[in-house]
CSV table of C-alpha atoms and ligand atoms in Angstrom, one decimal:
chain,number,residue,atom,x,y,z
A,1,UNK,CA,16.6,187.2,91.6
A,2,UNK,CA,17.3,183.5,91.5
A,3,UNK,CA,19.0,182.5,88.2
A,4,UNK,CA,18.2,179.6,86.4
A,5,UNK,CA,21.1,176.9,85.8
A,6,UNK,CA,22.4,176.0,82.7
A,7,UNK,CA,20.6,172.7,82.2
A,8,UNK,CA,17.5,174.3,83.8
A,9,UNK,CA,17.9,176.9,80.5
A,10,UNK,CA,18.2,174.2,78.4
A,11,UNK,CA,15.5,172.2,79.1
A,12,UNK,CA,13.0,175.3,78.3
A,13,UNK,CA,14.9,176.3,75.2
A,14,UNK,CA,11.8,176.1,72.3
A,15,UNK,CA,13.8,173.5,70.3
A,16,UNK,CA,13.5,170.7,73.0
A,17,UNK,CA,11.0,168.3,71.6
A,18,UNK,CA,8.6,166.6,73.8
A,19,UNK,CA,11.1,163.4,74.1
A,20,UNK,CA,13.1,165.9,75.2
A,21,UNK,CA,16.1,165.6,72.0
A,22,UNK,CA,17.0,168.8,70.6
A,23,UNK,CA,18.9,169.3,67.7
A,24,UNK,CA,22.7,168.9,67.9
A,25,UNK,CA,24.0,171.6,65.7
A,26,UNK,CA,27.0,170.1,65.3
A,27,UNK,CA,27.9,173.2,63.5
A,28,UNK,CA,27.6,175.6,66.2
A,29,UNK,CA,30.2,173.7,68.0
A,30,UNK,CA,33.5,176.2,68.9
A,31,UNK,CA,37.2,175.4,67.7
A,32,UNK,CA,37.8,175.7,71.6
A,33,UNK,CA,35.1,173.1,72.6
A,34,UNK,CA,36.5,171.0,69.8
A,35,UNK,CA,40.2,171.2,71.5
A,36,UNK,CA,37.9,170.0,74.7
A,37,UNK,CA,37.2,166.9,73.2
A,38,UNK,CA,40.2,166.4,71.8
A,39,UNK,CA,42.9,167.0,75.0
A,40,UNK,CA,39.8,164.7,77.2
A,41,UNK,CA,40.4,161.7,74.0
A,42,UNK,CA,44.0,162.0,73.7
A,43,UNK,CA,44.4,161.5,78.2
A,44,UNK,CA,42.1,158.7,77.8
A,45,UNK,CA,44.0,156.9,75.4
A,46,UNK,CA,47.3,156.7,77.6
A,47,UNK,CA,45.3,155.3,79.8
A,48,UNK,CA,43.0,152.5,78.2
A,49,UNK,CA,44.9,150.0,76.3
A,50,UNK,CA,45.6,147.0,78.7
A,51,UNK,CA,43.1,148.8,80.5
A,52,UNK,CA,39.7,149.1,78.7
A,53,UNK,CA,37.9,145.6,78.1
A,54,UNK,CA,38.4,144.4,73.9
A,55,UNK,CA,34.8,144.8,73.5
A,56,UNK,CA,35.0,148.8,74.3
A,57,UNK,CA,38.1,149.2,72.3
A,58,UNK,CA,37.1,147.6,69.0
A,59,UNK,CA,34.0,149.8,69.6
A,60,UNK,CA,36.2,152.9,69.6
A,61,UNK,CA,37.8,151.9,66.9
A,62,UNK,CA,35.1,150.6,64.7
A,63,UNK,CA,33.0,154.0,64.9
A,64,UNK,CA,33.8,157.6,64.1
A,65,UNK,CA,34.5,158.9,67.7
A,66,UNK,CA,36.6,161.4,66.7
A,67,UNK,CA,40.2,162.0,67.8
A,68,UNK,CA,39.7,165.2,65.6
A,69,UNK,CA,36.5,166.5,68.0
A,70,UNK,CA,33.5,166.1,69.2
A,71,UNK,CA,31.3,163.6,66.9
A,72,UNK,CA,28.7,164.5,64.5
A,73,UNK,CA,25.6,162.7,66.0
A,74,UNK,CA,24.4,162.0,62.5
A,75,UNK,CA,27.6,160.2,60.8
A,76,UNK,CA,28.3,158.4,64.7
A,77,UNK,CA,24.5,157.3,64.4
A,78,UNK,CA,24.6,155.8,60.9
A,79,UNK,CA,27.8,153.8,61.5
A,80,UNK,CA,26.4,153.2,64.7
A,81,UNK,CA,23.0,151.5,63.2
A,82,UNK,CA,24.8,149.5,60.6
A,83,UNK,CA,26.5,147.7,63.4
A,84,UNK,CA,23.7,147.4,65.8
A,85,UNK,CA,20.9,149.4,65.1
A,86,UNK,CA,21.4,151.8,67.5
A,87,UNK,CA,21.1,155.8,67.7
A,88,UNK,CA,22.7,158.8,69.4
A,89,UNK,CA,20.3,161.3,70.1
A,90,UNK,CA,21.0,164.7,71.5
A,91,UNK,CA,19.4,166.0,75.1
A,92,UNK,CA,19.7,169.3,77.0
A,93,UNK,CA,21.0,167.0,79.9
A,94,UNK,CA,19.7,164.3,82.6
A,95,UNK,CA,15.7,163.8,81.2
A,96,UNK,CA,13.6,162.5,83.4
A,97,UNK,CA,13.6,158.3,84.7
A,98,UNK,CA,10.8,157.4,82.3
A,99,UNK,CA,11.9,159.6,79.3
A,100,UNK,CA,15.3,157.7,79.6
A,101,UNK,CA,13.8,154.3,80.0
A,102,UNK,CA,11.3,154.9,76.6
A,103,UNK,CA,14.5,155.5,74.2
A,104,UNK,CA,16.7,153.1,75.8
A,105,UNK,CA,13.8,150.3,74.8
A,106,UNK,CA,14.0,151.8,71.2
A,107,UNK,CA,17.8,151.8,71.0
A,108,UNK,CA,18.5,155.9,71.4
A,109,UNK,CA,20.9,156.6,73.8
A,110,UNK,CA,20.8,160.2,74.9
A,111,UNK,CA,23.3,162.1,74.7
A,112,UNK,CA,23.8,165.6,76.9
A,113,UNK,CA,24.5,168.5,74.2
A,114,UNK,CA,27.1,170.6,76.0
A,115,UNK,CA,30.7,169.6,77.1
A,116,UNK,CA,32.5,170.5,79.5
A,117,UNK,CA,35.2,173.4,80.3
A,118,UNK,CA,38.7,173.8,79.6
A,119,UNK,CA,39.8,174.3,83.3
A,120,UNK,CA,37.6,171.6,84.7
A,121,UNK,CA,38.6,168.5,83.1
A,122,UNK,CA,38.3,166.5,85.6
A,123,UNK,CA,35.0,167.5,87.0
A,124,UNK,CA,31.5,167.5,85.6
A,125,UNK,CA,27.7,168.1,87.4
A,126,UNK,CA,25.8,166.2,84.8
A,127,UNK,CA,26.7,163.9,82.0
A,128,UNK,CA,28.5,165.9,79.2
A,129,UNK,CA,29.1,164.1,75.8
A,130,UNK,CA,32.0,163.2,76.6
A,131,UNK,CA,30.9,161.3,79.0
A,132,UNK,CA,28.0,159.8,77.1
A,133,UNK,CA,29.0,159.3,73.9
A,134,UNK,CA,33.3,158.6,74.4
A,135,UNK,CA,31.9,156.4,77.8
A,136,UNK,CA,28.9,154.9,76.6
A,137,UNK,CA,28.6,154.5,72.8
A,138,UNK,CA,31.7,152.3,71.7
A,139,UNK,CA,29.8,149.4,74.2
A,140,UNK,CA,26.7,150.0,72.0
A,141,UNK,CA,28.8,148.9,69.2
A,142,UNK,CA,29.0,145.3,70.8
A,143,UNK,CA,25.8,143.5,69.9
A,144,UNK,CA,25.5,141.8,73.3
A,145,UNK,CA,26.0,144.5,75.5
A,146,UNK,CA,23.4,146.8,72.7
A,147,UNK,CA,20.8,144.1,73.7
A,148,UNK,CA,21.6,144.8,77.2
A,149,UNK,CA,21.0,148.0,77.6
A,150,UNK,CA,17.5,147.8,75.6
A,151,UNK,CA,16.4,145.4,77.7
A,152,UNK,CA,17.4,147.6,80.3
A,153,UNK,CA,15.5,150.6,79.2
A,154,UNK,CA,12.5,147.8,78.8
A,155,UNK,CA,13.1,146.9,82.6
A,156,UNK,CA,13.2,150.2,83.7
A,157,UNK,CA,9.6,151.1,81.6
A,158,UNK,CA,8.1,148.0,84.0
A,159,UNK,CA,9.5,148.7,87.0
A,160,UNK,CA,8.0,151.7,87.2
A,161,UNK,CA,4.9,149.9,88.6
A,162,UNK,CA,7.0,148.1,91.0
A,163,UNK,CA,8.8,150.9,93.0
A,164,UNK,CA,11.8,149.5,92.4
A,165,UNK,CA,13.3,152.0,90.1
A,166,UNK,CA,16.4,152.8,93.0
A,167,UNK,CA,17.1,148.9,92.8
A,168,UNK,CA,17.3,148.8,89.3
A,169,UNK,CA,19.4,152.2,89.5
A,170,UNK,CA,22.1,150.5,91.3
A,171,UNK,CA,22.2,147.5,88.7
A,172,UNK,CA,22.9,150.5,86.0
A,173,UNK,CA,25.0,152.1,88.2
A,174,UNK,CA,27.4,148.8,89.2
A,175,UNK,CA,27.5,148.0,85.5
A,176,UNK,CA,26.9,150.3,82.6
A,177,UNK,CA,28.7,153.2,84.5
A,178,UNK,CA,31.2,151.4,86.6
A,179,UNK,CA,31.4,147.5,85.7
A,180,UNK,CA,34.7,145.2,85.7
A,181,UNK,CA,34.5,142.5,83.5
A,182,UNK,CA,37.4,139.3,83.9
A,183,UNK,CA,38.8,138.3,80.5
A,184,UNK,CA,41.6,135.8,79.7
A,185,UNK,CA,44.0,138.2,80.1
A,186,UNK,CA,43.0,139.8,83.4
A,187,UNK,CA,40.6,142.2,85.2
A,188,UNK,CA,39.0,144.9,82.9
A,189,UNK,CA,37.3,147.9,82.6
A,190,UNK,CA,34.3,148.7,80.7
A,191,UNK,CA,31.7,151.0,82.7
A,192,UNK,CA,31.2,154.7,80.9
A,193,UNK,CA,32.0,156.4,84.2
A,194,UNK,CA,35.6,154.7,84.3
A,195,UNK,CA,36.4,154.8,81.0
A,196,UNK,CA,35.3,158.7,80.6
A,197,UNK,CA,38.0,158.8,83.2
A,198,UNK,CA,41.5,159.0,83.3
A,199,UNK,CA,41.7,158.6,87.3
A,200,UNK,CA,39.3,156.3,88.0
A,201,UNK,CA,40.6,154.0,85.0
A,202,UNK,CA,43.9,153.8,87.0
A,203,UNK,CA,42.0,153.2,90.3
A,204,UNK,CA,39.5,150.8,89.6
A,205,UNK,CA,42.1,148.4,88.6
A,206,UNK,CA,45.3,149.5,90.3
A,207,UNK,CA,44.3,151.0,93.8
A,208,UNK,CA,44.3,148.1,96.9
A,209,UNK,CA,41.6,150.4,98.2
A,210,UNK,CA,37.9,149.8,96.7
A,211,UNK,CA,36.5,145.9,96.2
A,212,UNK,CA,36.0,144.0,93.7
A,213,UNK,CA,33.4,141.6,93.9
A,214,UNK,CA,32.0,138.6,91.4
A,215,UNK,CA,28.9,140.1,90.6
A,216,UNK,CA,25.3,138.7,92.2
A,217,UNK,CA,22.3,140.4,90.8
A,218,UNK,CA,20.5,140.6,94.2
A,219,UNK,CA,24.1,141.9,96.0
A,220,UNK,CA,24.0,144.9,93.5
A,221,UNK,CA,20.2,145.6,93.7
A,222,UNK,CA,20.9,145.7,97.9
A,223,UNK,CA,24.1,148.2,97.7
A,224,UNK,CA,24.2,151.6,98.0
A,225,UNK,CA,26.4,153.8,95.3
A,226,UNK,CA,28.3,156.9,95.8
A,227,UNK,CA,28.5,159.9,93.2
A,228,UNK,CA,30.7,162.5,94.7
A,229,UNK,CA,33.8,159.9,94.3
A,230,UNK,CA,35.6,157.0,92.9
A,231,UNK,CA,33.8,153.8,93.9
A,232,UNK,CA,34.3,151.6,97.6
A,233,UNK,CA,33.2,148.5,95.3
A,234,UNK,CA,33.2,147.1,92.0
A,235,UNK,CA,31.1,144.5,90.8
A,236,UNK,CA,32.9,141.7,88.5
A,237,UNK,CA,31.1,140.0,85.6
A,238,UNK,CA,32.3,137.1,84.1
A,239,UNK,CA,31.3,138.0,80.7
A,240,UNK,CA,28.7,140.0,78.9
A,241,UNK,CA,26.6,137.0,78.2
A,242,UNK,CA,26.1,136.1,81.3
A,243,UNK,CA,25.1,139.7,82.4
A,244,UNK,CA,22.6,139.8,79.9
A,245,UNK,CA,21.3,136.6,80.6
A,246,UNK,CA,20.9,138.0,84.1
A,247,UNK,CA,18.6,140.9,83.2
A,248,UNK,CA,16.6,138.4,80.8
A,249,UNK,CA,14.8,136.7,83.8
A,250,UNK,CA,11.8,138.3,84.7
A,251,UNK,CA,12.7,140.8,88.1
A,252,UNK,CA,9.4,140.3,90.1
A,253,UNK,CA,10.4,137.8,92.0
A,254,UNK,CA,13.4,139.5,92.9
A,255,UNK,CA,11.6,142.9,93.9
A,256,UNK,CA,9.7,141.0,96.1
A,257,UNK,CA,12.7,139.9,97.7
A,258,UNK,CA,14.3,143.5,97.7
A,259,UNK,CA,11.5,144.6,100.1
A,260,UNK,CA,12.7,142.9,103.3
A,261,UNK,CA,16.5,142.1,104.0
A,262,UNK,CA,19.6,144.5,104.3
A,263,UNK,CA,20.9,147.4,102.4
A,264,UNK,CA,24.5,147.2,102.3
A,265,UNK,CA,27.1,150.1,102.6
A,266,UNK,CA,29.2,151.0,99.3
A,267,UNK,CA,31.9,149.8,101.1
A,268,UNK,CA,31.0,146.9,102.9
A,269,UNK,CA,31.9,143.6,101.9
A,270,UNK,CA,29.3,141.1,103.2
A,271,UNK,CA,29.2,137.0,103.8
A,272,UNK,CA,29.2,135.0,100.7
A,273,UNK,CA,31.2,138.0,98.7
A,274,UNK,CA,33.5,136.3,96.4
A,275,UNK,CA,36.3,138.7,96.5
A,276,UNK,CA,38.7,139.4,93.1
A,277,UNK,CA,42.2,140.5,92.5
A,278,UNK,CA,43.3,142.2,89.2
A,279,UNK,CA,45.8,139.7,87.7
A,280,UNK,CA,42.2,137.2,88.1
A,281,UNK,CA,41.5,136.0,85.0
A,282,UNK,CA,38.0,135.0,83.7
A,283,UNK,CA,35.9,132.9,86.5
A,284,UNK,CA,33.0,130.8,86.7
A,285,UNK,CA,29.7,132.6,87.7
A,286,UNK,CA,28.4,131.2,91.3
A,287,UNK,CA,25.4,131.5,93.3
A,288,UNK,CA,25.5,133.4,96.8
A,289,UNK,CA,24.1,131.3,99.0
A,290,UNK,CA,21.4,134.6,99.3
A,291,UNK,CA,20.2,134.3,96.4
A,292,UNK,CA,19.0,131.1,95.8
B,301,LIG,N1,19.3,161.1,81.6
B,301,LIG,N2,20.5,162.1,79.9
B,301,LIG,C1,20.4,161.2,80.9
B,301,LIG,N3,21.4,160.3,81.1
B,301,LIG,C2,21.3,159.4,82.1
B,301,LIG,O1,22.3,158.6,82.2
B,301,LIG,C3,20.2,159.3,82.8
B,301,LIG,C4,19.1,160.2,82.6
B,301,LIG,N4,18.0,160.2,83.3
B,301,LIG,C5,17.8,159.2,84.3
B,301,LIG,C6,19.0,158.3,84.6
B,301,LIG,N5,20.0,158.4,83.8
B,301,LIG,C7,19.0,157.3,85.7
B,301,LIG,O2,18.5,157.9,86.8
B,301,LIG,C8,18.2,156.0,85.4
B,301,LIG,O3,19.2,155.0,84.9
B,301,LIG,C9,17.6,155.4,86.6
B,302,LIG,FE1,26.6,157.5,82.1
């Protein structure tokens, strides 16, 4: 008899509500899955400062992410709001596109209710809360980068009459999970998926192997991703503003575009690339010539 996975168990648990949060019971959590949270916070930290962008750090430091264990969704929420008026709202695991879109648009981010196990650190299936909330919440805290990912989830809600949603998944991918962002002092990181790790923090600035490339809206939209392993490219944005201003023009035009023309490789740099080095500090945002 086949048995159902995990998540699969969690999603038709009775207390997952029909936009798919259930409640956290913070309460229930273990002393041991505590001590989870705790050894995946303390590796991060040797790892982010110099590292991690100013914007993710002060929003570490400026909400109760708990060196002590994993956060209560409640009190992280509530200093959470006051800053930008955004939630954290527990899910079984990944929810569907459209589900994840709607509380995006009304500044939720969902957050998977289970972490991950002692002996597999280094490994997870599906987003855990680490993940979510250590990766994704302390950008949320920055009021740019909070109206960037609402206007995401708003983007995502319209593109769902387009087709486009695997363009649009890329653009997420390339920045909210695994952006670089130039600063004064250097190349930084500030994607979830790096900063949730402690080996790809190291590689996505340090390793001669994967690109970095000044990001082009269109160049994203056209690449391919890979999930089973660190990056072949990294996409470069001069600065927050700019990325939201980006996603502020209306994406029609563009998906007409997307229709015809390549679809690059992960790890294919292509003509017009404007290639970056780690000691780059911040640069001015061109035009590829095919993008005009
Ligand atoms: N659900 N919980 C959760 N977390 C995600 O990051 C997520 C999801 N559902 C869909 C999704 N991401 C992506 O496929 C969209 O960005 C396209
Ligand atoms: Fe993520």
């Amino acid at each position: 008899m086949p048995t159902l996975d995990l998540a699969e168990r969690r999603r038709t648990d009775p207390e997952t509500r029909d936009d798919w949060t259930v409640p956290q019971h913070w309460n229930r959590l273990t002393p041991a899955q505590h001590g989870v949270w705790r050894t995946l916070y303390q590796r991060m930290m040797s790892v982010l400062p110099g590292r991690a962008c100013g914007e993710y750090l002060d929003g570490l430091r400026r909400l109760p992410l708990g060196a002590d264990g994993v956060p209560d969704f409640r009190r992280l929420s509530d200093a959470l709001s006051a800053l930008t008026g955004w939630q954290v709202v527990a899910v079984p695991g990944l929810v569907p596109d459209d589900v994840f879109f709607e509380h995006l648009a009304n500044r939720r981010f969902p957050a998977g209710n289970f972490i991950r196990s002692a002996d597999t650190l280094d490994y997870i299936e599906e987003p855990d809360v680490f993940h979510d909330v250590f990766g994704h919440v302390p950008m949320l805290a920055h009021p740019v980068f909070a109206d960037y990912m609402q206007a995401y989830g708003q983007g995502g809600l319209r593109a769902e009459g387009f087709d486009s949603l695997d363009h649009l998944a890329r653009l997420y991918w390339y920045t909210v999970e695994f952006g670089l962002i130039a600063t004064p002092e250097g190349m930084r990181i500030y994607g979830s998926g790096i900063v949730s790790s402690r080996a790809e923090s190291v590689y996505a600035l340090e390793s001669p192997s994967p690109n970095r490339i000044a990001f082009n809206l269109e160049r994203v939209m056209r690449t391919k991703y890979r999930i089973d392993d660190f990056q072949e490219s990294y996409f470069v944005i001069p600065s927050f503003e700019a990325l939201l201003n980006e996603t502020y023009k209306d994406f029609a035009p563009l998906y007409g575009r997307l229709e015809t023309g390549p679809t690059h490789e992960a790890g294919t740099l292509i003509e017009g690339d404007a290639v970056l080095h780690r000691g780059d500090r911040s640069y001015r945002p061109h035009s590829h010539a095919a993008s005009r």
